[in-house]
Coordinates of C-alpha atoms in Angstrom, one line a residue:
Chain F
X298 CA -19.7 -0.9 -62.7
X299 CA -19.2 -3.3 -59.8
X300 CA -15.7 -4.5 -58.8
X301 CA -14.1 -7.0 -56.8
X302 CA -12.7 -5.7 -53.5
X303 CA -9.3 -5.6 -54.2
X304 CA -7.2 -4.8 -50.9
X305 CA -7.6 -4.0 -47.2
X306 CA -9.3 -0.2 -47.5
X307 CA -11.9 -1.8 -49.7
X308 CA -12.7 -3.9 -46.9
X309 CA -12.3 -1.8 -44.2
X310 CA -15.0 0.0 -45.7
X311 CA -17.8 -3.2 -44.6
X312 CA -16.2 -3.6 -41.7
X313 CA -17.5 -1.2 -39.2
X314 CA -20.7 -1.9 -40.3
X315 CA -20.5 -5.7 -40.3
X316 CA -18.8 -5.5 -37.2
X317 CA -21.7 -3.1 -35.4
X318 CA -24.6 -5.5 -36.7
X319 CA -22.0 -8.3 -35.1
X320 CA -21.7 -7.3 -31.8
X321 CA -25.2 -5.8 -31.3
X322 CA -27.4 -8.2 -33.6
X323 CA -25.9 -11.5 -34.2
X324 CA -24.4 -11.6 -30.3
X325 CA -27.5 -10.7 -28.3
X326 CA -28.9 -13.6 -31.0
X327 CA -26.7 -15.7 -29.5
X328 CA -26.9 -15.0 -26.2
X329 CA -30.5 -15.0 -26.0
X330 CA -30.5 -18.7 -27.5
X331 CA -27.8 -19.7 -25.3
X332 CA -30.1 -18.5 -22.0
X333 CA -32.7 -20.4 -23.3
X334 CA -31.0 -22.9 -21.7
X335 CA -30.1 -21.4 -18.8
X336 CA -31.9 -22.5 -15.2
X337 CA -33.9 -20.4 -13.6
X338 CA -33.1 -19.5 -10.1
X339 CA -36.9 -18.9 -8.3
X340 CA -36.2 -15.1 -6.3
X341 CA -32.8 -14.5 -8.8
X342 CA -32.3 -14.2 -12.1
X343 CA -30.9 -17.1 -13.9
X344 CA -28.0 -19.3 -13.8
X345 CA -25.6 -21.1 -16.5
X346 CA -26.7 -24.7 -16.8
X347 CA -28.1 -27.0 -20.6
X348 CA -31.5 -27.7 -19.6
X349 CA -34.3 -28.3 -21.9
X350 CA -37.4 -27.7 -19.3
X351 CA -37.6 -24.2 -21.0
X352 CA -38.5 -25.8 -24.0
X353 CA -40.4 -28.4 -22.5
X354 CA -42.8 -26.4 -21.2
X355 CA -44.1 -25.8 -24.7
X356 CA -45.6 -29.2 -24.9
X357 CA -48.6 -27.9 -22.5
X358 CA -51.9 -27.6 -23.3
X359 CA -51.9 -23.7 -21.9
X360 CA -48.7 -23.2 -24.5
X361 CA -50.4 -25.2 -27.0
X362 CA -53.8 -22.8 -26.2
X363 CA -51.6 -19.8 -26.4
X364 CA -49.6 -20.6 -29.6
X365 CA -53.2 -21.2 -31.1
X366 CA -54.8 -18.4 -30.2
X367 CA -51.5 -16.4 -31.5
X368 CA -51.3 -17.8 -34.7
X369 CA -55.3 -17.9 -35.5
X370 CA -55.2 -14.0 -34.7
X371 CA -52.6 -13.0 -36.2
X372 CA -54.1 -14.9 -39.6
X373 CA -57.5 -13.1 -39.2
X374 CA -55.7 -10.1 -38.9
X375 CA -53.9 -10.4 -42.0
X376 CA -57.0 -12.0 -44.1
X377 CA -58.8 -9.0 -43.0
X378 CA -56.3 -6.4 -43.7
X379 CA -55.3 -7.4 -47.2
X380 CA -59.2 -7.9 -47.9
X381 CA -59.3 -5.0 -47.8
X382 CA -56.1 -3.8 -48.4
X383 CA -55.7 -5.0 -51.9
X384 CA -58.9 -3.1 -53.4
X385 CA -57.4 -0.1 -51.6
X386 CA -53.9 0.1 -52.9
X387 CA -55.2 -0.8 -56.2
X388 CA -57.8 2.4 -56.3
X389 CA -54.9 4.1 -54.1
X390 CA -52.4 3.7 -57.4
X391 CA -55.0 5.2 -60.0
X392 CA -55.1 8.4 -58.3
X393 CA -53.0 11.1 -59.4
X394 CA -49.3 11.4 -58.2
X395 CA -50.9 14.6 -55.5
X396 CA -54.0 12.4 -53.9
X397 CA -51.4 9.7 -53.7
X398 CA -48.3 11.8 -51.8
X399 CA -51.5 12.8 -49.5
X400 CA -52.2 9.5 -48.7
X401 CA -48.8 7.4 -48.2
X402 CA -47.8 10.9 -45.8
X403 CA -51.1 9.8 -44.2
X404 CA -50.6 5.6 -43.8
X405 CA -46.5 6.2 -43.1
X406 CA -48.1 8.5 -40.1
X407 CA -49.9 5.7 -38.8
X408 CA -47.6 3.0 -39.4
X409 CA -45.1 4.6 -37.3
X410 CA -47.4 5.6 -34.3
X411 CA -46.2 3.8 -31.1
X412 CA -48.5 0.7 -30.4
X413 CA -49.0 2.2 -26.8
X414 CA -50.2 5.2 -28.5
X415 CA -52.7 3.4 -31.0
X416 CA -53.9 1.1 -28.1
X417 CA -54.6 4.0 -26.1
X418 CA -56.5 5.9 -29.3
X419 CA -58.4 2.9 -29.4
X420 CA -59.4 2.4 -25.7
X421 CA -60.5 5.9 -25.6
X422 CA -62.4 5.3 -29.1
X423 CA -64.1 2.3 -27.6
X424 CA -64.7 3.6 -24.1
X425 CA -67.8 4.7 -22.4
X426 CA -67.0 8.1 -21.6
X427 CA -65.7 9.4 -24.8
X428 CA -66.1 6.6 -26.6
X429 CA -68.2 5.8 -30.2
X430 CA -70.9 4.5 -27.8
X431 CA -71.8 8.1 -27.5
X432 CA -71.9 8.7 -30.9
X433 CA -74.9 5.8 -31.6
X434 CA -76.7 7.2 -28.6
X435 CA -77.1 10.2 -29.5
X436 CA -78.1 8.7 -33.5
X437 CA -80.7 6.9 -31.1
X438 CA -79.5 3.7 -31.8
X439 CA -78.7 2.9 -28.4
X440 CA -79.9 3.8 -25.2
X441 CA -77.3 4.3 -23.1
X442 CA -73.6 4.4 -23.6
X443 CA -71.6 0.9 -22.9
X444 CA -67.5 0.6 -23.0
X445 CA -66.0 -1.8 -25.7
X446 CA -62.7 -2.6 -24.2
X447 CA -61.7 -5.0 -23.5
X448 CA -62.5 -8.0 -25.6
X449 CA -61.6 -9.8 -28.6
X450 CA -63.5 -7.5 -30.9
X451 CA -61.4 -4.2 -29.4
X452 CA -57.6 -6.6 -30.0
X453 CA -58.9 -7.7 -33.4
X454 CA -60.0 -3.8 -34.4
X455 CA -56.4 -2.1 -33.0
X456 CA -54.4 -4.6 -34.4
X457 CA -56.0 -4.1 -38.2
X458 CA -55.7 -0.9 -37.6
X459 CA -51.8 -0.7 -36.8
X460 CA -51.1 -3.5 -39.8
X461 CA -53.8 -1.8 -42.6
X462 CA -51.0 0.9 -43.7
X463 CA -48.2 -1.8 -43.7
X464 CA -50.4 -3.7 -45.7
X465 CA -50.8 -1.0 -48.5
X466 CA -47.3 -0.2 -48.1
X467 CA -46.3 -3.9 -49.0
X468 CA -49.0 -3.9 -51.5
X469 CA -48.2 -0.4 -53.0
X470 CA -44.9 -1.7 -55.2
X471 CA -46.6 -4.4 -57.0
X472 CA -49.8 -2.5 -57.6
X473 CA -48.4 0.8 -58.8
X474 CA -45.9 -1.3 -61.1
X475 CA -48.9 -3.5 -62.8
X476 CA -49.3 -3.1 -66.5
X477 CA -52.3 -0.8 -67.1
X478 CA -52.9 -2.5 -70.1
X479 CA -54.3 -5.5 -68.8
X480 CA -56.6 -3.7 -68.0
X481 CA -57.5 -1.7 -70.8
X482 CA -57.5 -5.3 -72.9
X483 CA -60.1 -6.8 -70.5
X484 CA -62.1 -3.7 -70.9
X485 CA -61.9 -3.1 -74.3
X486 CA -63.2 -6.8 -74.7
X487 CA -66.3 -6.1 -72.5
X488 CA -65.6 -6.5 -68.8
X489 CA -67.3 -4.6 -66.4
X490 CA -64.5 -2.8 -64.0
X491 CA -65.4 -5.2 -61.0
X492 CA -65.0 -8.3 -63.2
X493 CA -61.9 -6.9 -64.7
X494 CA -60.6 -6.3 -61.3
X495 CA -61.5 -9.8 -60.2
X496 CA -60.9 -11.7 -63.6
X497 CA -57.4 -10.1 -64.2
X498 CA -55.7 -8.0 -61.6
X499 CA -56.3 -10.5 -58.7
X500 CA -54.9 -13.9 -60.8
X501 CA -52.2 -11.7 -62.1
X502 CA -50.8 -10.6 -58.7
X503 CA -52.0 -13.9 -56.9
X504 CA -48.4 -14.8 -55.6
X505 CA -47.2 -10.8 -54.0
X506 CA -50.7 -11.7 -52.3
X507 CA -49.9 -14.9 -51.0
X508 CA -46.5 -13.1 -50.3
X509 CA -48.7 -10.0 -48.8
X510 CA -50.9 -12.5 -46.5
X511 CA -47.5 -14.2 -45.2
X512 CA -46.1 -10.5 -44.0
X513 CA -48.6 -9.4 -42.5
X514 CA -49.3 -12.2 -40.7
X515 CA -45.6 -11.9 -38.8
X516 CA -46.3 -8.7 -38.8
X517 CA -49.0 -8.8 -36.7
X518 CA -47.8 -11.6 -34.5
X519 CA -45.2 -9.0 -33.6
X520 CA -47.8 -7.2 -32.0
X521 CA -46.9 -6.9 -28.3
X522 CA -49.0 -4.7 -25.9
X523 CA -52.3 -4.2 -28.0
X524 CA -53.5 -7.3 -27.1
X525 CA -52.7 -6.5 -23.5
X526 CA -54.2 -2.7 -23.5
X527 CA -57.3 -3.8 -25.3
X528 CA -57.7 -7.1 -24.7
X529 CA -58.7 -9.8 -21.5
X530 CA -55.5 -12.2 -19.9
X531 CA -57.2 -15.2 -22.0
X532 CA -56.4 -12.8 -24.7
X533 CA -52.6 -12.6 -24.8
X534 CA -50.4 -13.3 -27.8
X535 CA -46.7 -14.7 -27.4
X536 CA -45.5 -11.6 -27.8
X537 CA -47.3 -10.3 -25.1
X538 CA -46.3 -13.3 -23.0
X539 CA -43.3 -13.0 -23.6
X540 CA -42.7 -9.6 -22.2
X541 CA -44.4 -10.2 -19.4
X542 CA -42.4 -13.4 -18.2
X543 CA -39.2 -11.2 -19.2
X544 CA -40.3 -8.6 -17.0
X545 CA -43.2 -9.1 -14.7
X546 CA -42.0 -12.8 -13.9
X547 CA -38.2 -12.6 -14.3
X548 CA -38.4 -15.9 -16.2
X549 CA -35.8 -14.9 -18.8
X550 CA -35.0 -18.7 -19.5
X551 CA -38.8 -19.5 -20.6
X552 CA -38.9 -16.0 -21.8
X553 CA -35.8 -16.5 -24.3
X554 CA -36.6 -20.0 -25.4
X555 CA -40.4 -18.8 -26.2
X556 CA -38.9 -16.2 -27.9
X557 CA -36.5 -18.7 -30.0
X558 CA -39.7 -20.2 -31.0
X559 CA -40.7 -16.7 -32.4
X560 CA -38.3 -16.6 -34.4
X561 CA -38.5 -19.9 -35.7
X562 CA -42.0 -19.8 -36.6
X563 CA -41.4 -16.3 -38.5
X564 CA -38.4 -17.1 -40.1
X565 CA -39.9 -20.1 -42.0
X566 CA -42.9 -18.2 -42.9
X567 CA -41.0 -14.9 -44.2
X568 CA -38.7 -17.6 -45.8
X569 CA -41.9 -18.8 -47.6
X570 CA -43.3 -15.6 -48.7
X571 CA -39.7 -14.7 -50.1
X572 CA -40.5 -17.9 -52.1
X573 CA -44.1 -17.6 -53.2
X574 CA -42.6 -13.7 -54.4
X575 CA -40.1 -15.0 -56.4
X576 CA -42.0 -17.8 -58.2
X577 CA -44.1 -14.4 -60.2
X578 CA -40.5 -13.2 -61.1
X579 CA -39.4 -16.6 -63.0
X580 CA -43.4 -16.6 -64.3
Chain V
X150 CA -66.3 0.4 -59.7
X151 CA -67.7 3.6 -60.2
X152 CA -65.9 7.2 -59.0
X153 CA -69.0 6.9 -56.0
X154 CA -68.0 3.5 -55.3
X155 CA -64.3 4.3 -54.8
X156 CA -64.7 7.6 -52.8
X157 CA -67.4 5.5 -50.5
X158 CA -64.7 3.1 -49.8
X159 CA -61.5 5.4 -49.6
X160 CA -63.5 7.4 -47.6
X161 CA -64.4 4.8 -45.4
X162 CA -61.0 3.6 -44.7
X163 CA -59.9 7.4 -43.9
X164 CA -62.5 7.6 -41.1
X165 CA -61.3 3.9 -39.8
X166 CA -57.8 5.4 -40.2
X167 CA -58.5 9.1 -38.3
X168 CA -61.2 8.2 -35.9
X169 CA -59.6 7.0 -33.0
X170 CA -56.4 10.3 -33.5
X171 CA -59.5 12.3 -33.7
X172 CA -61.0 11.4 -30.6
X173 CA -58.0 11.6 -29.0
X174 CA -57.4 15.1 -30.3
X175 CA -60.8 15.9 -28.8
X176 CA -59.8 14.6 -25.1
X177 CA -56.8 16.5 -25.3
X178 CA -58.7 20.2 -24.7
X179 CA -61.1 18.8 -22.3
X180 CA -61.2 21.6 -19.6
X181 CA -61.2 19.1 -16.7
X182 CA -59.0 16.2 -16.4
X183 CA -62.0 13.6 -17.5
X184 CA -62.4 11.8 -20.6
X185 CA -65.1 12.8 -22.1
X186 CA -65.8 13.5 -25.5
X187 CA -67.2 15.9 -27.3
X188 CA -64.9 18.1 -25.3
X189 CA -66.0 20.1 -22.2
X190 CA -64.8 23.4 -22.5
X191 CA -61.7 24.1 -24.4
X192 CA -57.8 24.4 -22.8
X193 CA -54.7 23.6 -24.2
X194 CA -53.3 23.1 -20.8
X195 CA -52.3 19.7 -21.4
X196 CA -50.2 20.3 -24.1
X197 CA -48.2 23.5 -21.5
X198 CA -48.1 20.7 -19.4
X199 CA -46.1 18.3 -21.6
X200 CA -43.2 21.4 -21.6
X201 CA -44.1 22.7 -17.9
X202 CA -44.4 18.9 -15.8
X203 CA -40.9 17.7 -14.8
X204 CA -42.1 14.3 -15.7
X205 CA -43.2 15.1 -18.7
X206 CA -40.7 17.2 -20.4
X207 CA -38.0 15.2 -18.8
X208 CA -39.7 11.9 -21.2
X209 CA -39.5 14.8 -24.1
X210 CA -36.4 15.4 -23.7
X211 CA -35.2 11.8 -23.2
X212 CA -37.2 11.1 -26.5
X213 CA -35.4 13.5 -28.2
X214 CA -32.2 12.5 -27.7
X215 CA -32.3 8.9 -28.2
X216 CA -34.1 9.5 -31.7
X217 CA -31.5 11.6 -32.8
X218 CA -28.4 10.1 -31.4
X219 CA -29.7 6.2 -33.0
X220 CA -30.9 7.8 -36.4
X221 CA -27.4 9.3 -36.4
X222 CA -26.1 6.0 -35.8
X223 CA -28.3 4.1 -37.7
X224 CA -27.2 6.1 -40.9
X225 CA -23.7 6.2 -39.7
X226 CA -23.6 2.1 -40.1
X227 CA -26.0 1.8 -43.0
X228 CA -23.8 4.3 -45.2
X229 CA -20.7 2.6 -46.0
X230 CA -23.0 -0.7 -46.2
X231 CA -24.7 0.3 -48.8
X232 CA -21.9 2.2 -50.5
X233 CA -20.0 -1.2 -50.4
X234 CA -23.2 -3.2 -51.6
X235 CA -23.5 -0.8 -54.6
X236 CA -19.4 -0.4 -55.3
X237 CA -18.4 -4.1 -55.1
X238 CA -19.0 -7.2 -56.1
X239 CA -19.0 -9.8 -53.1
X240 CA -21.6 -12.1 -52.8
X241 CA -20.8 -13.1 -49.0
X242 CA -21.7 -9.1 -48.1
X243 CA -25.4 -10.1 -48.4
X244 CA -25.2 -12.0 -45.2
X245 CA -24.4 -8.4 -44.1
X246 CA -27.1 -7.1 -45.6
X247 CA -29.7 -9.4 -44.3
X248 CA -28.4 -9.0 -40.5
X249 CA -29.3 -5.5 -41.4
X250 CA -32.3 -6.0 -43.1
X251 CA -33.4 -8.7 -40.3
X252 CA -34.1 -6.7 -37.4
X253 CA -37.1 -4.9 -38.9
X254 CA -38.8 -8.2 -40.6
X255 CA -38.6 -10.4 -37.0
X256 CA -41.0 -9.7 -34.3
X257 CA -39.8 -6.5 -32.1
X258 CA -40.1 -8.5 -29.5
X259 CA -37.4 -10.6 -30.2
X260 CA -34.9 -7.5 -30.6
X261 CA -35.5 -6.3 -27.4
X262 CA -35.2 -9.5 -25.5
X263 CA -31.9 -10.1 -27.2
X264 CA -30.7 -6.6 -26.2
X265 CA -32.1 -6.9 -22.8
X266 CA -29.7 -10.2 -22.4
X267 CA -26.9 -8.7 -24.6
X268 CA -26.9 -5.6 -22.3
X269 CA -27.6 -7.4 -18.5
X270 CA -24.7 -10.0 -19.6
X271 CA -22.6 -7.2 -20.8
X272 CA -23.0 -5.6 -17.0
X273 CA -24.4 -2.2 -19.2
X274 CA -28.2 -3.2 -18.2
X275 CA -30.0 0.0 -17.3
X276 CA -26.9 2.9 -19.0
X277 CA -29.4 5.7 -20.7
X278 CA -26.7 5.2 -23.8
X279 CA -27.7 1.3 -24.4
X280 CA -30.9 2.6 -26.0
X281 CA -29.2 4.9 -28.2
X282 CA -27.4 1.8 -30.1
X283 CA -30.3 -0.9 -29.7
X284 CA -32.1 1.8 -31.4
X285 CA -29.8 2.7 -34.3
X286 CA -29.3 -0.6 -34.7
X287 CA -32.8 -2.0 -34.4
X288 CA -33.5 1.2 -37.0
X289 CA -30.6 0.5 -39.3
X290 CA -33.5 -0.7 -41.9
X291 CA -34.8 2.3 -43.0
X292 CA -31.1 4.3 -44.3
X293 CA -30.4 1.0 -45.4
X294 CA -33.2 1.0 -47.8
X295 CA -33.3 4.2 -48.7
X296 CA -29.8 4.4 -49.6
X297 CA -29.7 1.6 -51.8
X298 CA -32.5 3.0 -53.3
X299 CA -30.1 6.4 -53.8
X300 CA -27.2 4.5 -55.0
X301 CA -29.1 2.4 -57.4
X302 CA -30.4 6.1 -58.5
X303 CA -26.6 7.6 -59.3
X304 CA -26.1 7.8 -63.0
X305 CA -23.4 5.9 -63.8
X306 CA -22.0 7.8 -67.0
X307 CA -21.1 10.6 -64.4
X308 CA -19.4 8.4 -62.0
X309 CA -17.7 7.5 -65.1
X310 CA -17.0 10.7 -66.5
X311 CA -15.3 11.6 -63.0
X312 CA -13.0 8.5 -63.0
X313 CA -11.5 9.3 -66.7
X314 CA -11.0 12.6 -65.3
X315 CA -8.7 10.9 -63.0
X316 CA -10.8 10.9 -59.8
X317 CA -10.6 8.2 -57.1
X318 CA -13.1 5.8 -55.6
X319 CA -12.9 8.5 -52.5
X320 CA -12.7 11.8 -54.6
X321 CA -16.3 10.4 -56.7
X322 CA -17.7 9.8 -53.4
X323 CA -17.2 13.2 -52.1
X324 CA -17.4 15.3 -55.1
X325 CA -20.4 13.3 -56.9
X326 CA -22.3 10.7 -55.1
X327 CA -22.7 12.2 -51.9
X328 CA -24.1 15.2 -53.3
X329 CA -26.7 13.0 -55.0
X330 CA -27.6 10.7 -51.9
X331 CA -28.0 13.4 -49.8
X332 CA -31.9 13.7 -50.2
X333 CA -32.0 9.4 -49.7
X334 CA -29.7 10.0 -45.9
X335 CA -32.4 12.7 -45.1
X336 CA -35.1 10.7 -45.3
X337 CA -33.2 7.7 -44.2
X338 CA -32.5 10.2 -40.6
X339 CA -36.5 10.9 -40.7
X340 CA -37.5 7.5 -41.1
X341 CA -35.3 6.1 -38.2
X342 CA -36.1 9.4 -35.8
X343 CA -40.2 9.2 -36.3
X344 CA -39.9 5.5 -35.6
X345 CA -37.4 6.0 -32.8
X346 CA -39.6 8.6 -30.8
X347 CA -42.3 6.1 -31.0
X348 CA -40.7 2.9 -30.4
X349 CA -41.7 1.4 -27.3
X350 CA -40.4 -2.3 -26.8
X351 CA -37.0 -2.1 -27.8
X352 CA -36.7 1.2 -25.5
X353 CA -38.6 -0.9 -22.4
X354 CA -35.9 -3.6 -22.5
X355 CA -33.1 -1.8 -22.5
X356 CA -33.5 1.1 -20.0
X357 CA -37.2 1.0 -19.3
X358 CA -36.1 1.2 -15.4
X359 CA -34.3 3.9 -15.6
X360 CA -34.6 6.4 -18.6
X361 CA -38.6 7.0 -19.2
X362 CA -39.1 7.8 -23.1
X363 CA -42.3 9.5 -23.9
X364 CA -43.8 5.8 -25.0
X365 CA -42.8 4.5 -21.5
X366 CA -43.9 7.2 -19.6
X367 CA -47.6 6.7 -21.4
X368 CA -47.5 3.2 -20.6
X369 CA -46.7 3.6 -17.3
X370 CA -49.2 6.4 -16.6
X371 CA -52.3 4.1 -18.8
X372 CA -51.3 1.6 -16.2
X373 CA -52.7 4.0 -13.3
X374 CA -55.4 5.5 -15.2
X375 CA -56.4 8.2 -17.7
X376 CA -54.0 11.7 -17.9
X377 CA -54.9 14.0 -20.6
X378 CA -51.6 14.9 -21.3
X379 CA -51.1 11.3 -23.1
X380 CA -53.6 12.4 -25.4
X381 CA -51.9 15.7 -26.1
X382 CA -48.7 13.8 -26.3
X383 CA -50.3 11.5 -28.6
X384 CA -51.6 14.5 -30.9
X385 CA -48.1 15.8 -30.9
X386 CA -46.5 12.7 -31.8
X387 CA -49.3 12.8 -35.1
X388 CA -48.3 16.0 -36.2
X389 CA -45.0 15.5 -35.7
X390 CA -44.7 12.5 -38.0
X391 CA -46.8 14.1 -40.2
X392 CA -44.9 17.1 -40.9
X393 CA -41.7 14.7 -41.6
X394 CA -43.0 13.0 -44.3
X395 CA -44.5 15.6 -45.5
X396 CA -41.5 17.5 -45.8
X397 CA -39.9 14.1 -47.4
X398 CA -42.8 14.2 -49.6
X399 CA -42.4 17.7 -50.2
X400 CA -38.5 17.4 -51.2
X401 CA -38.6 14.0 -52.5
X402 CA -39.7 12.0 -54.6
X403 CA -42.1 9.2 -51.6
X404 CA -43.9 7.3 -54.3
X405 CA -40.6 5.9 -55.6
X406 CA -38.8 5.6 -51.9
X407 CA -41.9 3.4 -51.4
X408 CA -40.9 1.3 -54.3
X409 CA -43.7 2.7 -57.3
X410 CA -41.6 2.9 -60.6
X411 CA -43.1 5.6 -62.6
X412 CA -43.3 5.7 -66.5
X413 CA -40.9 7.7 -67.1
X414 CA -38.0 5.5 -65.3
X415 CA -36.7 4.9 -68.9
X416 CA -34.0 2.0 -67.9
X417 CA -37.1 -0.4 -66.7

């Protein structure tokens, strides 16, 4: 069905939208790696110049502390979620088509709820005037209400909650697509369902969740204010810091260059997952 | 796994999953203006007030209007994208198609701090209108997807039928394929405007010092304590999304727009 382009209308036809993700995608891009190397001006905003202190400034042991703490969270997060993700989406897909609708109306709900809205579900969830605390009192399992937030447990809890339905979601293709009768062979032979799940389904989709874990893990170091509405100052991710030296410090050199970084670090891990999910293509 | 087994842990993840849009529900119809739950008294005030409070309904209405006008956009550039993905053959047009796949994979943050350079450098920093195209294109993702998805889904013996009948590439478009992809641009439109009410960073960047969105404004107003008309916002914002992909759901087919192929998909 497909065909070569053959003369100018055919082309005009990519253009507008080549040219739109141009200007407004690839050009910001640019410019935002171009101010990383910009110097900042202390009380104005930046000026042209090549330095390489933005970058420098990476090589500290607070960036260092920072970068670890962003990365080790954001992998805990995405342990946790596909955990219990996978055993989800796989009980999710054996439901009939109606249960299923139900839920994936439900999780694409979630997924699309503003993170200042879920970190503001959570901080009233984990509060001490409204909050669960309340709940456990009055179960007479504690004595007197006590406010969760913030800490590392309230961060940890939001952010598996926002990347849980994108988790399924990423899961949901592979799973609903997997051969029933793999299944039905280990069974027939003998296997209990909880071996057959572990024995067979897991091996056979062991790359999508490699793939899965990878995703998710970007995913959630995209997270930008729950770590700030739930969480402590020694709590911040990158993303977090980098707003704030965008905005609150008007440090956009350091602010660009960290986010440069971002990108780098993401790319080659989404670059990697595409990799792991192609290898269970080929077999 | 038994059925028990399987309902204990779906369960489970529901509660995990509603708990924290329940509570909030419950703080919205507090009588007083404290959070406290189980509710005190019952008054849907703060839900008048999202409509009666300047502030407030002036953050609706800015909401509003960027979601449309940048899920209008968004569909605007993802359409003949994916028309021209699905009608020619040109390898070098996947470069387009990652730029517009890109945006959504990358941290948000990175988006927004490119717009917020792209926009101050362009002199535009702070125009109400900025958002509305760093938001159809930070969208562009979703009608993207779901109309490749809708191409991919056109029989081709009708597009072929049409072109011995003498019709052009234009004619088919109009007269056939549009007609079939309307159902994957409507959902594509409902993605991009659910996400775009909600979106927060992107929005901040660009205009965040002069147009309040409804995520804004709730950020700003956390930052000076507790109003209960964020959590009626909030509970809006649920049903809201709610009802749009339940009406997707209800009109389309979500399983497959999520990527599930069913049995009967005979060409698999």
């Amino acid at each position: 069905m497909r065909i070569k382009p053959r003369n100018a209308s055919d082309y005009a036809l990519i253009a507008f939208p080549a040219g739109m993700l141009a200007l407004f995608f690839v050009v910001p891009f640019g410019i935002m790696i171009t101010v990383s190397f910009f110097q900042r001006v202390q009380g104005a905003f930046y000026e042209p110049a090549f330095v390489l202190e933005n970058y420098a400034r990476f090589l500290s042991m607070f960036f260092a502390g920072i970068l670890g703490f962003s990365l080790g969270l954001a992998a805990l997060v995405a342990v946790i979620c596909v955990i219990l993700a996978f055993p989800f989406t796989y009980m999710l897909t054996r439901q009939s088509r109606r249960v299923q609708v139900v839920w994936l109306v439900f999780l694409l709900s979630v997924l699309s709820l503003s993170e200042v809205l879920i970190g503001f579900g959570w901080s009233t969830l984990l509060s001490r005037t409204a909050g669960i605390t309340n709940l456990f009192v009055a179960l007479g399992l504690m004595e007197t209400p006590m406010s969760l937030t913030p800490g590392f447990g309230a961060v940890l809890t939001g952010m598996v909650y926002q990347a849980f339905p994108y988790t399924v979601l990423v899961l949901y293709p592979a799973l609903s697509r997997l051969d029933p009768t793999l299944v039905e062979a280990a069974r027939t032979l003998g296997s209990s369902p909880a071996r057959s799940f572990f024995n067979v389904i897991v091996p056979a989709l062991r790359n999508s969740i490699v793939s899965t874990l990878i995703m998710v893990f970007v995913f959630a170091l995209g997270c930008y204010l729950l770590p700030q509405l739930l969480g402590r100052p020694s709590q911040w991710t990158l993303s977090v810091l980098i707003t704030d030296q965008a905005i609150y410090q008007s440090n956009m050199p350091f602010a660009a260059a960290m986010a440069v970084f971002l990108v780098l670090v993401s790319l080659s891990f989404v670059a990697l997952a595409l990799l792991v999910g192609k290898r269970e293509h080929t077999g | 796994m038994s059925t028990f087994m399987i309902r204990l842990f779906m369960g489970a993840m529901a509660l995990f999953l509603a708990a924290p849009l329940a509570v909030v529900a419950g703080v919205s119809v507090n009588e007083r203006k404290s959070l406290s739950f189980p509710p005190q008294g019952f008054s849907l005030e703060w839900y008048a007030q999202i409509f009666t409070d300047p502030g407030w309904r002036g953050a609706l209405v800015n909401s509003f209007g960027v979601a449309v006008g940048a899920s209008l956009l968004s569909v605007i550039v993802a359409f003949p994208l994916a028309w021209f993905l699905w009608r020619y053959h040109a390898p070098w047009a996947r470069i387009v198609q990652i730029l517009g796949l890109a945006p959504f994979i990358l941290p948000p943050v990175i988006t927004a701090l490119g717009f917020l350079s792209f926009w101050s450098m362009a002199g535009f920093y702070g125009q109400p209108w900025t958002v509305v195209i760093s938001h159809g294109i930070f969208f562009v993702t979703l009608p993207l997807v779901t109309l490749t998805l809708g191409f991919e889904a056109v029989d081709d013996s009708l597009v072929e039928a049409a072109a011995t009948m003498g019709a052009d590439d234009r004619t088919i478009l109009r007269t056939v394929i549009f007609p079939l992809i309307v159902p994957y641009i409507i959902s594509g439109l409902a993605f991009a405007f659910v996400l775009s009410l909600n979106e927060y960073i992107v929005a901040y960047m660009a205009v965040g010092f002069t147009v309040e969105t409804l995520p804004i404004k709730i950020f700003n107003s956390l930052r000076y304590g507790y109003t209960p008309t964020m959590a009626s916002v909030t509970v809006v914002f649920v049903v809201l999304a709610v009802l749009v992909f339940g009406l997707i759901a209800r009109f389309g087919d979500l399983p497959r727009l999520l990527g599930a192929w069913r049995d009967d998909d005979g060409d698999r």
